[in-house]
């Protein structure tokens, strides 16, 4: 499980606990953790795409 998935799972758990106990702050922390996980996931996807483009350009130059 990657960092982004861990943050999303941790955030979901915190949010559920916060809602169940009426702790608005804990629920908000959970939402923040989930958003952080989504951002990390998007950054990882973008990095992988950039690496793919770079590799494609290198392969084209080697011909």
Short mmCIF file of N, CA, C and O in Angstrom, two decimals:
data_model
loop_
_atom_site.label_atom_id
_atom_site.label_comp_id
_atom_site.label_asym_id
_atom_site.label_seq_id
_atom_site.Cartn_x
_atom_site.Cartn_y
_atom_site.Cartn_z
N UNK A 1 0.86 -1.18 0.00
CA UNK A 1 0.00 0.00 0.00
C UNK A 1 0.90 1.23 0.00
O UNK A 1 1.76 1.39 0.84
N UNK A 2 0.69 2.12 -0.96
CA UNK A 2 1.51 3.32 -1.07
C UNK A 2 1.11 4.38 -0.07
O UNK A 2 0.12 4.26 0.65
N UNK A 3 1.93 5.43 -0.04
CA UNK A 3 1.67 6.55 0.88
C UNK A 3 0.30 7.16 0.65
O UNK A 3 -0.41 7.49 1.60
N UNK A 4 -0.07 7.33 -0.61
CA UNK A 4 -1.34 7.99 -0.90
C UNK A 4 -2.51 7.13 -0.42
O UNK A 4 -3.46 7.65 0.18
N UNK A 5 -2.43 5.83 -0.62
CA UNK A 5 -3.50 4.94 -0.17
C UNK A 5 -3.56 4.90 1.35
O UNK A 5 -4.67 4.84 1.93
N UNK A 6 -2.41 4.95 2.01
CA UNK A 6 -2.37 4.95 3.47
C UNK A 6 -3.02 6.21 4.02
O UNK A 6 -3.80 6.15 4.97
N UNK A 7 -2.70 7.35 3.42
CA UNK A 7 -3.29 8.62 3.87
C UNK A 7 -4.81 8.61 3.68
O UNK A 7 -5.55 9.07 4.54
N UNK A 8 -5.26 8.08 2.55
CA UNK A 8 -6.70 8.03 2.31
C UNK A 8 -7.39 7.11 3.30
O UNK A 8 -8.45 7.46 3.85
N UNK A 9 -6.80 5.94 3.58
CA UNK A 9 -7.40 5.00 4.54
C UNK A 9 -7.40 5.58 5.95
O UNK A 9 -8.40 5.50 6.68
N UNK A 10 -6.27 6.19 6.33
CA UNK A 10 -6.17 6.80 7.66
C UNK A 10 -7.19 7.93 7.80
O UNK A 10 -7.86 8.06 8.82
N UNK A 11 -7.31 8.72 6.74
CA UNK A 11 -8.25 9.83 6.75
C UNK A 11 -9.69 9.36 6.87
O UNK A 11 -10.49 9.93 7.62
N UNK A 12 -10.03 8.31 6.15
CA UNK A 12 -11.39 7.76 6.21
C UNK A 12 -11.70 7.27 7.62
O UNK A 12 -12.78 7.51 8.15
N UNK A 13 -10.73 6.58 8.23
CA UNK A 13 -10.93 6.07 9.59
C UNK A 13 -11.12 7.22 10.58
O UNK A 13 -12.03 7.19 11.42
N UNK A 14 -10.27 8.24 10.48
CA UNK A 14 -10.38 9.39 11.38
C UNK A 14 -11.73 10.09 11.20
O UNK A 14 -12.38 10.48 12.18
N UNK A 15 -12.12 10.23 9.95
CA UNK A 15 -13.38 10.92 9.67
C UNK A 15 -14.56 10.14 10.25
O UNK A 15 -15.46 10.72 10.87
N UNK A 16 -14.55 8.82 10.10
CA UNK A 16 -15.63 8.00 10.63
C UNK A 16 -15.67 8.06 12.16
O UNK A 16 -16.75 8.17 12.75
N UNK A 17 -14.51 7.99 12.81
CA UNK A 17 -14.45 8.07 14.26
C UNK A 17 -14.94 9.44 14.73
O UNK A 17 -15.72 9.54 15.68
N UNK A 18 -14.51 10.47 14.03
CA UNK A 18 -14.93 11.82 14.39
C UNK A 18 -16.44 12.00 14.29
O UNK A 18 -17.07 12.58 15.17
N UNK A 19 -17.02 11.48 13.21
CA UNK A 19 -18.47 11.59 13.04
C UNK A 19 -19.21 10.76 14.09
O UNK A 19 -20.23 11.20 14.63
N UNK A 20 -18.70 9.56 14.38
CA UNK A 20 -19.36 8.67 15.33
C UNK A 20 -19.34 9.23 16.75
O UNK A 20 -20.27 9.03 17.52
N UNK A 21 -18.27 9.95 17.09
CA UNK A 21 -18.13 10.48 18.44
C UNK A 21 -18.56 11.93 18.55
O UNK A 21 -18.53 12.51 19.64
N UNK A 22 -18.93 12.53 17.42
CA UNK A 22 -19.32 13.94 17.45
C UNK A 22 -18.15 14.89 17.54
O UNK A 22 -18.29 16.05 17.88
N UNK A 23 -16.95 14.39 17.23
CA UNK A 23 -15.73 15.19 17.30
C UNK A 23 -15.48 15.81 15.92
O UNK A 23 -14.90 15.18 15.03
N UNK A 24 -15.91 17.06 15.75
CA UNK A 24 -15.78 17.73 14.46
C UNK A 24 -14.33 17.91 14.05
O UNK A 24 -14.00 17.85 12.86
N UNK A 25 -13.47 18.14 15.03
CA UNK A 25 -12.06 18.35 14.71
C UNK A 25 -11.44 17.08 14.13
O UNK A 25 -10.70 17.13 13.14
N UNK A 26 -11.75 15.93 14.73
CA UNK A 26 -11.22 14.65 14.24
C UNK A 26 -11.76 14.37 12.83
O UNK A 26 -11.03 13.90 11.96
N UNK A 27 -13.03 14.67 12.60
CA UNK A 27 -13.62 14.47 11.27
C UNK A 27 -12.92 15.37 10.24
O UNK A 27 -12.65 14.93 9.11
N UNK A 28 -12.62 16.59 10.62
CA UNK A 28 -11.94 17.52 9.72
C UNK A 28 -10.51 17.05 9.43
O UNK A 28 -10.04 17.15 8.29
N UNK A 29 -9.84 16.51 10.44
CA UNK A 29 -8.49 15.97 10.23
C UNK A 29 -8.56 14.82 9.23
O UNK A 29 -7.68 14.67 8.37
N UNK A 30 -9.59 14.01 9.35
CA UNK A 30 -9.76 12.90 8.42
C UNK A 30 -9.95 13.37 7.00
O UNK A 30 -9.34 12.83 6.07
N UNK A 31 -10.75 14.40 6.81
CA UNK A 31 -10.95 14.95 5.47
C UNK A 31 -9.64 15.49 4.92
O UNK A 31 -9.33 15.34 3.73
N UNK A 32 -8.86 16.14 5.78
CA UNK A 32 -7.57 16.68 5.36
C UNK A 32 -6.62 15.56 4.95
O UNK A 32 -5.94 15.66 3.92
N UNK A 33 -6.58 14.49 5.73
CA UNK A 33 -5.72 13.35 5.39
C UNK A 33 -6.13 12.72 4.07
O UNK A 33 -5.29 12.33 3.26
N UNK A 34 -7.44 12.60 3.85
CA UNK A 34 -7.91 12.04 2.58
C UNK A 34 -7.52 12.92 1.41
O UNK A 34 -7.09 12.43 0.36
N UNK A 35 -7.64 14.23 1.57
CA UNK A 35 -7.26 15.16 0.51
C UNK A 35 -5.76 15.07 0.23
O UNK A 35 -5.32 15.12 -0.92
N UNK A 36 -4.97 14.93 1.31
CA UNK A 36 -3.53 14.79 1.15
C UNK A 36 -3.20 13.52 0.37
O UNK A 36 -2.33 13.53 -0.50
N UNK A 37 -3.90 12.45 0.67
CA UNK A 37 -3.68 11.19 -0.05
C UNK A 37 -4.03 11.32 -1.53
O UNK A 37 -3.31 10.81 -2.39
N UNK A 38 -5.13 12.00 -1.82
CA UNK A 38 -5.50 12.20 -3.23
C UNK A 38 -4.46 13.04 -3.95
O UNK A 38 -4.13 12.76 -5.11
N UNK A 39 -3.94 14.06 -3.29
CA UNK A 39 -2.92 14.92 -3.90
C UNK A 39 -1.64 14.14 -4.16
O UNK A 39 -1.03 14.29 -5.23
N UNK A 40 -1.24 13.32 -3.21
CA UNK A 40 -0.05 12.49 -3.41
C UNK A 40 -0.25 11.54 -4.58
O UNK A 40 0.66 11.33 -5.38
N UNK A 41 -1.43 10.95 -4.65
CA UNK A 41 -1.72 10.03 -5.75
C UNK A 41 -1.67 10.73 -7.10
O UNK A 41 -1.12 10.19 -8.07
N UNK A 42 -2.21 11.93 -7.17
CA UNK A 42 -2.19 12.69 -8.42
C UNK A 42 -0.75 13.06 -8.80
O UNK A 42 -0.38 12.98 -9.97
N UNK A 43 0.05 13.44 -7.81
CA UNK A 43 1.45 13.78 -8.08
C UNK A 43 2.22 12.56 -8.56
O UNK A 43 3.04 12.65 -9.48
N UNK A 44 1.95 11.40 -7.96
CA UNK A 44 2.62 10.17 -8.40
C UNK A 44 2.23 9.83 -9.84
O UNK A 44 3.10 9.46 -10.65
N UNK A 45 0.95 9.96 -10.17
CA UNK A 45 0.50 9.69 -11.53
C UNK A 45 1.17 10.63 -12.52
O UNK A 45 1.61 10.20 -13.60
N UNK A 46 1.24 11.89 -12.17
CA UNK A 46 1.85 12.88 -13.06
C UNK A 46 3.34 12.58 -13.26
O UNK A 46 3.85 12.68 -14.38
N UNK A 47 4.02 12.20 -12.19
CA UNK A 47 5.44 11.87 -12.30
C UNK A 47 5.64 10.67 -13.22
O UNK A 47 6.53 10.67 -14.08
N UNK A 48 4.79 9.65 -13.08
CA UNK A 48 4.90 8.46 -13.93
C UNK A 48 4.66 8.81 -15.39
O UNK A 48 5.35 8.31 -16.28
N UNK A 49 3.69 9.67 -15.64
CA UNK A 49 3.42 10.08 -17.03
C UNK A 49 4.59 10.86 -17.60
O UNK A 49 4.96 10.67 -18.76
N UNK A 50 5.17 11.75 -16.81
CA UNK A 50 6.31 12.52 -17.26
C UNK A 50 7.49 11.61 -17.57
O UNK A 50 8.20 11.81 -18.57
N UNK A 51 7.70 10.60 -16.73
CA UNK A 51 8.78 9.65 -16.98
C UNK A 51 8.52 8.86 -18.26
O UNK A 51 9.45 8.59 -19.03
N UNK A 52 7.27 8.53 -18.52
CA UNK A 52 6.92 7.82 -19.74
C UNK A 52 7.18 8.66 -20.98
O UNK A 52 7.70 8.17 -21.99
N UNK A 53 6.83 9.94 -20.90
CA UNK A 53 7.10 10.84 -22.02
C UNK A 53 8.59 10.96 -22.23
O UNK A 53 9.08 10.91 -23.37
N UNK A 54 9.33 11.13 -21.14
CA UNK A 54 10.79 11.25 -21.25
C UNK A 54 11.39 10.01 -21.90
O UNK A 54 12.22 10.10 -22.80
N UNK A 55 10.94 8.84 -21.46
CA UNK A 55 11.45 7.59 -22.02
C UNK A 55 11.09 7.46 -23.51
O UNK A 55 11.91 6.99 -24.31
N UNK A 56 9.89 7.88 -23.87
CA UNK A 56 9.48 7.84 -25.28
C UNK A 56 10.36 8.74 -26.12
O UNK A 56 10.75 8.38 -27.24
N UNK A 57 10.67 9.92 -25.60
CA UNK A 57 11.52 10.84 -26.35
C UNK A 57 12.94 10.30 -26.47
O UNK A 57 13.57 10.45 -27.52
N UNK A 58 13.44 9.66 -25.43
CA UNK A 58 14.77 9.07 -25.51
C UNK A 58 14.81 7.95 -26.53
O UNK A 58 15.76 7.83 -27.29
N UNK A 59 13.77 7.11 -26.55
CA UNK A 59 13.71 6.01 -27.50
C UNK A 59 13.69 6.55 -28.94
O UNK A 59 14.31 5.99 -29.83
N UNK A 60 12.97 7.64 -29.15
CA UNK A 60 12.88 8.23 -30.48
C UNK A 60 14.23 8.79 -30.91
O UNK A 60 14.62 8.67 -32.06
N UNK A 61 14.97 9.38 -29.97
CA UNK A 61 16.28 9.96 -30.29
C UNK A 61 17.31 8.87 -30.58
O UNK A 61 18.28 9.11 -31.30
N UNK A 62 17.12 7.67 -30.04
CA UNK A 62 18.09 6.59 -30.23
C UNK A 62 17.98 5.95 -31.61
O UNK A 62 18.86 5.21 -32.02
N UNK A 63 16.93 6.23 -32.34
CA UNK A 63 16.75 5.62 -33.67
C UNK A 63 17.66 6.18 -34.69
O UNK A 63 18.24 7.09 -34.79
#
